[in-house]
N, C-alpha and C. Protein backbone atom coordinates (compact mmCIF):
# COMPACT_ATOMS: atom_id res chain seq x y z
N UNK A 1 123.10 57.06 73.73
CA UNK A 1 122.55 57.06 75.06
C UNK A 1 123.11 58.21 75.89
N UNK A 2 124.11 58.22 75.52
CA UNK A 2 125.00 59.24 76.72
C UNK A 2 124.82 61.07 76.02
N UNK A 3 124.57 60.93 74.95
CA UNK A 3 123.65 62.61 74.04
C UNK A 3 122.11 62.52 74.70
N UNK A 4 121.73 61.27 74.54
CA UNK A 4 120.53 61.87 75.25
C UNK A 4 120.44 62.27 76.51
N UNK A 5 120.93 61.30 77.92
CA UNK A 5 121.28 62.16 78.68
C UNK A 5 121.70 63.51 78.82
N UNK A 6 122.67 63.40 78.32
CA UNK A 6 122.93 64.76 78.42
C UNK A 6 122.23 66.23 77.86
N UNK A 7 121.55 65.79 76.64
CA UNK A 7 120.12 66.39 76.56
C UNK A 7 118.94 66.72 77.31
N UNK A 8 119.01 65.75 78.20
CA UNK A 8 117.86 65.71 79.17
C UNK A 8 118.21 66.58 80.28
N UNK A 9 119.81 66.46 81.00
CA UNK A 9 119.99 67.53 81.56
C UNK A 9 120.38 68.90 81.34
N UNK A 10 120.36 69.26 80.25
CA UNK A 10 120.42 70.31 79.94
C UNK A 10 119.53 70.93 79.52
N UNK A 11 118.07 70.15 79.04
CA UNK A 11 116.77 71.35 79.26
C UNK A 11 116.60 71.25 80.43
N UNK A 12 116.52 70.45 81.62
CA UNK A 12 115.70 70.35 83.04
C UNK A 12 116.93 71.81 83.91
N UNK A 13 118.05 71.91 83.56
CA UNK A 13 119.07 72.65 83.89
C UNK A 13 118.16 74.32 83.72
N UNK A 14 117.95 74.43 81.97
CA UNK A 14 117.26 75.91 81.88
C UNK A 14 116.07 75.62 82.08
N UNK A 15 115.28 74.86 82.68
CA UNK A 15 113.72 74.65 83.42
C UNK A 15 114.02 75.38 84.43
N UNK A 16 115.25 74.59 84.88
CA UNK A 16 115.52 75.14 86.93
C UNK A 16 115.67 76.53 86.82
N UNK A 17 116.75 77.35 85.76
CA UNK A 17 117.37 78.66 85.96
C UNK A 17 116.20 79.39 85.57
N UNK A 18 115.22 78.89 84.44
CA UNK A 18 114.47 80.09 83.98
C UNK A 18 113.17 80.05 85.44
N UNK A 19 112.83 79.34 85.94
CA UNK A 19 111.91 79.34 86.73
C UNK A 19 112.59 80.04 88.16
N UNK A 20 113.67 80.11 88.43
CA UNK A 20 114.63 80.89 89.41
C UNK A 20 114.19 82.39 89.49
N UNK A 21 114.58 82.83 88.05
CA UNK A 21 114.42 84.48 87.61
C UNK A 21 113.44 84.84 87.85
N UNK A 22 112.24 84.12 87.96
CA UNK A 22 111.24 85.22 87.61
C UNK A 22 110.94 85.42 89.39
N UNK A 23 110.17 86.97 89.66
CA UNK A 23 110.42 87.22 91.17
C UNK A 23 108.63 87.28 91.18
N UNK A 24 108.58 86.77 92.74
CA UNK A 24 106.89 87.01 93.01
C UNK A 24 106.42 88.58 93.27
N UNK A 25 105.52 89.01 92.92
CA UNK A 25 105.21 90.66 93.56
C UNK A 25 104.99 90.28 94.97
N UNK A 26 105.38 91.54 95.46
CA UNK A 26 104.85 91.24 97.06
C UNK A 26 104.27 92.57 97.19
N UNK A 27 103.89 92.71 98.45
CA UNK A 27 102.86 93.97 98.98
C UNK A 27 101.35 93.54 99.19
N UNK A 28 100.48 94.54 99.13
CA UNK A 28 99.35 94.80 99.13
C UNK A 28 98.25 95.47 98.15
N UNK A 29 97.73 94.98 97.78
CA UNK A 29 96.92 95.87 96.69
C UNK A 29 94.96 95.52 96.63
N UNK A 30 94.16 96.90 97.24
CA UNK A 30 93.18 96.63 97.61
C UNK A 30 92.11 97.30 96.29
N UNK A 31 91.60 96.50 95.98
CA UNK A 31 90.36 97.00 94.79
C UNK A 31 89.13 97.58 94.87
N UNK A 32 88.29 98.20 95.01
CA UNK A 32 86.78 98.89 95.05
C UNK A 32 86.40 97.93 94.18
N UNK A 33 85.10 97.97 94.54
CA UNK A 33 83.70 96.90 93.71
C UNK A 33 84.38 96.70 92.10
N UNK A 34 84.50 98.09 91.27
CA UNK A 34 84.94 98.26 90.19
C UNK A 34 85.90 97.81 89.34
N UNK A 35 86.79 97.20 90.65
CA UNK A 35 88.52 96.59 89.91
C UNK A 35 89.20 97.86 89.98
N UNK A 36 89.43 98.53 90.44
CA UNK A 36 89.81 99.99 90.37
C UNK A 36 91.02 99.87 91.89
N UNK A 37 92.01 100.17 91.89
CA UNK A 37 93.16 100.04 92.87
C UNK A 37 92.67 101.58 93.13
N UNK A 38 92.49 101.04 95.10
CA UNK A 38 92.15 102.08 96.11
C UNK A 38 93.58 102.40 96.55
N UNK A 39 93.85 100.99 96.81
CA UNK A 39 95.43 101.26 98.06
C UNK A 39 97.06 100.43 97.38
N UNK A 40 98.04 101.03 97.21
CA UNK A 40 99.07 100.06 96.83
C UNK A 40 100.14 100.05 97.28
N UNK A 41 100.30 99.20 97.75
CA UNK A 41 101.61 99.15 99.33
C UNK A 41 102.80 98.56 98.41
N UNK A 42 102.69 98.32 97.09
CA UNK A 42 103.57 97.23 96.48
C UNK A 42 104.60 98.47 96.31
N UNK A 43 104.36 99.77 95.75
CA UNK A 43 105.11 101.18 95.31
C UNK A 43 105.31 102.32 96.26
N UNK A 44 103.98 102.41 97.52
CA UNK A 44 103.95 103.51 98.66
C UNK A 44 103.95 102.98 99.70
N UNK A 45 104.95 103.14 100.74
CA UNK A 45 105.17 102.52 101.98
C UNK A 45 105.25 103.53 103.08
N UNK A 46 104.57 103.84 103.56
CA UNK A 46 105.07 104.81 104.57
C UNK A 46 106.44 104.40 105.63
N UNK A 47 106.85 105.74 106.06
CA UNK A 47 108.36 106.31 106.28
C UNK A 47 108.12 107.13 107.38
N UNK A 48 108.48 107.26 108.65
CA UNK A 48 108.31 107.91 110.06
C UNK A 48 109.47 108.74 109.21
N UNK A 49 109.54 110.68 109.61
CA UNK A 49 110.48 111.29 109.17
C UNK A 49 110.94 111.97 110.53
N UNK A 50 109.87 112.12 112.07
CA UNK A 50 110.18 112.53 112.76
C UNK A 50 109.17 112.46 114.34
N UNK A 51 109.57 112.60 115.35
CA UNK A 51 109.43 112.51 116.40
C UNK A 51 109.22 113.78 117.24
N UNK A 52 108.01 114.34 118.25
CA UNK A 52 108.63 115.59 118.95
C UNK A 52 107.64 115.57 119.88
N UNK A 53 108.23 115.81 121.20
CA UNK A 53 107.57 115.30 122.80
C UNK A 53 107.21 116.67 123.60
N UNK A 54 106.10 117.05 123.83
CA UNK A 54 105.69 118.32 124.36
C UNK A 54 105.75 117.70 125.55
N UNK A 55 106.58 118.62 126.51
CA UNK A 55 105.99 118.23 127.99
C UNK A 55 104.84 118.57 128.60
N UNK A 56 104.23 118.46 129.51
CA UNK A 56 103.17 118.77 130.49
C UNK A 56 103.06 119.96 130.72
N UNK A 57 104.27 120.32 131.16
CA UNK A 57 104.41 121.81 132.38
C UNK A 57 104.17 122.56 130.94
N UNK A 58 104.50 122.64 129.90
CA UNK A 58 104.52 123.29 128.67
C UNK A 58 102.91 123.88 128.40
N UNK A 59 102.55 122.24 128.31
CA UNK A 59 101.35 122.47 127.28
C UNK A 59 100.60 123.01 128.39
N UNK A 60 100.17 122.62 129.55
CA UNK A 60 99.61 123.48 130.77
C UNK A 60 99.76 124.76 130.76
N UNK A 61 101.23 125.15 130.69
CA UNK A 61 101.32 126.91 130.75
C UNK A 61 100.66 127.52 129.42
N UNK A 62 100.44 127.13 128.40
CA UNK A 62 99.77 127.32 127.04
C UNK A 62 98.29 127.53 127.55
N UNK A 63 97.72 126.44 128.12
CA UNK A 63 96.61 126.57 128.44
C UNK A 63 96.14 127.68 129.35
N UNK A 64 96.91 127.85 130.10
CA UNK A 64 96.33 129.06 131.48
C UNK A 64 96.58 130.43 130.32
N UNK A 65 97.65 130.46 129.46
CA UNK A 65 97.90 131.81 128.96
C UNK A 65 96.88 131.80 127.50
N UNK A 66 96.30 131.12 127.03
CA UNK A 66 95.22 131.16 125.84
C UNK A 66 94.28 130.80 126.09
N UNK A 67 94.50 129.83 126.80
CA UNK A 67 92.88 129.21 127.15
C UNK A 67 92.92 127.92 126.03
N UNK A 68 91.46 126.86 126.46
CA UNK A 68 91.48 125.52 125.70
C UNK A 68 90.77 126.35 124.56
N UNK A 69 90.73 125.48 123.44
CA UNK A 69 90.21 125.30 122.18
C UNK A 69 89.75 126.85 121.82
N UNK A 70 91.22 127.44 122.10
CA UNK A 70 91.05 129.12 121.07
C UNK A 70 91.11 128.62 119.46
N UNK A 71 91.76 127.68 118.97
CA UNK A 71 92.22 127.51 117.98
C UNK A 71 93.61 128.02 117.62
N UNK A 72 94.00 128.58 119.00
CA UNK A 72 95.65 128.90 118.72
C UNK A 72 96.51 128.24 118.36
N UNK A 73 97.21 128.07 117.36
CA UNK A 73 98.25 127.22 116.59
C UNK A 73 99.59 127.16 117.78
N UNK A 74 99.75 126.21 118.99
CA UNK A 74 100.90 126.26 119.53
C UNK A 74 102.28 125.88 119.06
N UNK A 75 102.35 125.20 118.17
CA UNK A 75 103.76 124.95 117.33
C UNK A 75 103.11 124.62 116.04
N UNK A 76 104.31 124.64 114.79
CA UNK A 76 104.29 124.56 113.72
C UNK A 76 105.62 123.62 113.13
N UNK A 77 105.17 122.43 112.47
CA UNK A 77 106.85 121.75 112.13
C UNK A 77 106.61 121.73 110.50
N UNK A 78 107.26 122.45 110.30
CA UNK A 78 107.50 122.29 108.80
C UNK A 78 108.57 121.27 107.78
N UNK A 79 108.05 120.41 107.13
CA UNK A 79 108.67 118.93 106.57
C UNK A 79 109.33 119.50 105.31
N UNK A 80 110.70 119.38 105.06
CA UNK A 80 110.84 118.51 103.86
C UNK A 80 110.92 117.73 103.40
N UNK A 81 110.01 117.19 102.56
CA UNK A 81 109.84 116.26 101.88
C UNK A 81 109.62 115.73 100.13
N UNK A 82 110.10 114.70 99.61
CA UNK A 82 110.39 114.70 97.89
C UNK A 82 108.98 114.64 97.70
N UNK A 83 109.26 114.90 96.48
CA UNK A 83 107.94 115.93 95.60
C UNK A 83 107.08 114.36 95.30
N UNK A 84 105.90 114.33 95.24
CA UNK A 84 104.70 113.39 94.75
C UNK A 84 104.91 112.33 96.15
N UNK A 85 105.13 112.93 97.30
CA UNK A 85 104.73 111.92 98.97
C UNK A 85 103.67 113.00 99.14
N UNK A 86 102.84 112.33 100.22
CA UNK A 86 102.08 112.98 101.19
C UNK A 86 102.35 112.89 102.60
N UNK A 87 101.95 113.76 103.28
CA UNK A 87 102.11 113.87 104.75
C UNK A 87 101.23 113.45 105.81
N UNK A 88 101.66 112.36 106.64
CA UNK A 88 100.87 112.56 107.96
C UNK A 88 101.46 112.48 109.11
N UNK A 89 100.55 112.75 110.08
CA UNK A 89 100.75 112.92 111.72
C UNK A 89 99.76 112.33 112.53
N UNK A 90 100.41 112.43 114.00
CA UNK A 90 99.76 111.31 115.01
C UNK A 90 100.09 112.20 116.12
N UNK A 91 99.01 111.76 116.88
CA UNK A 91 99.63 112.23 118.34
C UNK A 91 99.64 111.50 119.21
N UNK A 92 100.38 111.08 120.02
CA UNK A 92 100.08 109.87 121.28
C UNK A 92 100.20 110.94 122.35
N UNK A 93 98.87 110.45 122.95
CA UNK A 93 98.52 111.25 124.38
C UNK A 93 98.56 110.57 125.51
N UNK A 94 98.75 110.87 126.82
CA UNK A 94 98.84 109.69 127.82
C UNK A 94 97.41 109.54 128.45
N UNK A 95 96.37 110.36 127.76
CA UNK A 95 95.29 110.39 128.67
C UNK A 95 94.14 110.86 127.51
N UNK A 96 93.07 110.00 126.66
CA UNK A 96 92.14 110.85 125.99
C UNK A 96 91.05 111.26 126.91
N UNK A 97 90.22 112.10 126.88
CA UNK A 97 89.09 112.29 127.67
C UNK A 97 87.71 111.69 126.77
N UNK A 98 87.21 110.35 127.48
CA UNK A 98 86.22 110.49 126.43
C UNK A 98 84.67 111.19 127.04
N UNK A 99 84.88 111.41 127.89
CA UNK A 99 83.68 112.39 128.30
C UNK A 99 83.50 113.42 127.18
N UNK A 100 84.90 114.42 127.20
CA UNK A 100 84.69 115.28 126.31
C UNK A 100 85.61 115.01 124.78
N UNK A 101 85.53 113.42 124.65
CA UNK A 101 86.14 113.17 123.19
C UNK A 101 87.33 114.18 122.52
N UNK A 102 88.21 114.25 123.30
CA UNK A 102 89.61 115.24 122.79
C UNK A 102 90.72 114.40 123.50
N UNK A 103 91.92 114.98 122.78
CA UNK A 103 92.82 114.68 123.06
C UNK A 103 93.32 115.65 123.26
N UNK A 104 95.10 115.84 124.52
CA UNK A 104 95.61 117.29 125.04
C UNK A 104 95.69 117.72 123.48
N UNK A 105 96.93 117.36 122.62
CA UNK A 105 96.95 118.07 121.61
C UNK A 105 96.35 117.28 120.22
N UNK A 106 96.41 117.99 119.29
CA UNK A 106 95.76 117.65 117.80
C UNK A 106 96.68 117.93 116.65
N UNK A 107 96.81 117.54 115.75
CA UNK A 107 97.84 117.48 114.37
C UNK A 107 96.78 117.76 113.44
N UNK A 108 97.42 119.03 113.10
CA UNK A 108 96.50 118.91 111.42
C UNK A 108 97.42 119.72 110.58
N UNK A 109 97.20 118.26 109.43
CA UNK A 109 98.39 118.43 108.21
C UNK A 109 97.49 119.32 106.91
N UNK A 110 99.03 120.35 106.63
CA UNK A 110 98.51 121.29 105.88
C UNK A 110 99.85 121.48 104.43
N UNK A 111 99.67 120.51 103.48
CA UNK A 111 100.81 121.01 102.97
C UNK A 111 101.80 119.83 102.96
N UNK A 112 103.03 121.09 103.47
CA UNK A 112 103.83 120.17 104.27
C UNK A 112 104.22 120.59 105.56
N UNK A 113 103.13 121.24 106.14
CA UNK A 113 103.45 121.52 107.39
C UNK A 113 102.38 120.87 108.06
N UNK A 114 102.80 120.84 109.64
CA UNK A 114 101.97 120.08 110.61
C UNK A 114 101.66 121.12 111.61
N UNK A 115 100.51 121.67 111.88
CA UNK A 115 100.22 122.60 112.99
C UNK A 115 99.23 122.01 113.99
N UNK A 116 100.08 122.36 115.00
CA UNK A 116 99.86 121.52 116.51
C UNK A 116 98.92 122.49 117.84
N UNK A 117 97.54 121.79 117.89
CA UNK A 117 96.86 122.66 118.29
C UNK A 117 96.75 121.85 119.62
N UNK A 118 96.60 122.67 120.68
CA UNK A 118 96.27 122.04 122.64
C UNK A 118 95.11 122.56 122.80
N UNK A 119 94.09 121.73 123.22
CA UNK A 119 93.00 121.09 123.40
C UNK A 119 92.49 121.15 124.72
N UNK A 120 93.62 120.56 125.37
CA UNK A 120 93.21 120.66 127.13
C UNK A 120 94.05 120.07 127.85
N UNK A 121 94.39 120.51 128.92
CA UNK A 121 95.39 120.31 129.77
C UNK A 121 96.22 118.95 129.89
N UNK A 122 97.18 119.15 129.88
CA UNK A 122 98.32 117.88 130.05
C UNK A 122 98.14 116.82 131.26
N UNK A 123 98.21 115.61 131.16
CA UNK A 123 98.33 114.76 132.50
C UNK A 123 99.59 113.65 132.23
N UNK A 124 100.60 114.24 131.70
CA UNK A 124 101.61 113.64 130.84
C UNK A 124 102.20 114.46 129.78
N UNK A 125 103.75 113.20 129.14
CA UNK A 125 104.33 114.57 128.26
C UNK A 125 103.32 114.18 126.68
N UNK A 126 103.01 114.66 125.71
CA UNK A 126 102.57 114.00 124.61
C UNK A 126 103.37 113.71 122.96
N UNK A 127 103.29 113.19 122.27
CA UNK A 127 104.36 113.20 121.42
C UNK A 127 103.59 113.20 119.94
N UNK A 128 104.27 114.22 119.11
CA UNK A 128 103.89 113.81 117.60
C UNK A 128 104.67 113.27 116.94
N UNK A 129 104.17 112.09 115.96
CA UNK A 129 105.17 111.77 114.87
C UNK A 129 104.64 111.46 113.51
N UNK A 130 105.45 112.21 112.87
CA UNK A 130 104.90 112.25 111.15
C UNK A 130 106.01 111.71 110.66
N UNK A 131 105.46 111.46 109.11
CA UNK A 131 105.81 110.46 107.96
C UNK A 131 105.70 110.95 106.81
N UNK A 132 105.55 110.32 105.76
CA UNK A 132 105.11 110.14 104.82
C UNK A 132 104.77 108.84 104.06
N UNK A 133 104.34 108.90 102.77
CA UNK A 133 103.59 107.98 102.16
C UNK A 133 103.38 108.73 100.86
């Protein structure tokens, strides 16, 4: 009687430990019609790498001395970053215009650089921040 007990707790013992080990996946993972993985958050997470706040009086004096939408490249931030990420950017503006659908400045990722183009006059400071993924 007392072997079988003790038999009994000692498979329900490696029931408990082996069912312990094993770990759930976590993340996100989105499929196309096909079964085909579009998006996978379980391996690529995006990562903020940096922050940078144009003031007003700045981007204004840019404007009177080029003028709006020359396509003049007003700053350039160049990333390092490990090999097989990609890059992006954002801009938070304090004011979009949707009359004329722009924002003061614009981000466009090239590479691994981010070139920062002004659009139209400041009513606030504006800020970019890039990442990766």
């Amino acid at each position: 009687m007392v072997i079988t007990i003790l038999i009994l707790m000692l498979v329900i013992g490696l029931l408990v430990y082996s069912k312990r080990r094993k770990k759930v996946p976590q993340g996100l993972k989105v499929f196309d019609e096909n079964g085909n993985t579009v998006i996978d958050l379980t391996t690529n997470l995006t990562c903020v790498l940096g922050v940078k706040t144009y003031s007003q009086n700045e981007i204004n004096n840019f404007v009177r001395a080029h003028g709006r939408n020359s396509g003049v490249v007003y700053d350039t931030i160049t990333v390092n970053m490990p090999a097989g990420y990609r890059l992006w950017a954002y801009c938070i503006c304090p004011r979009f215009d949707y009359f004329l659908g722009e924002q003061t400045i614009v981000a466009i990722v090239s590479g691994n650089q981010i070139n920062i183009l002004v659009k139209r006059d400041g009513e606030g400071n504006s800020t970019v921040v890039w990442g990766i993924y």
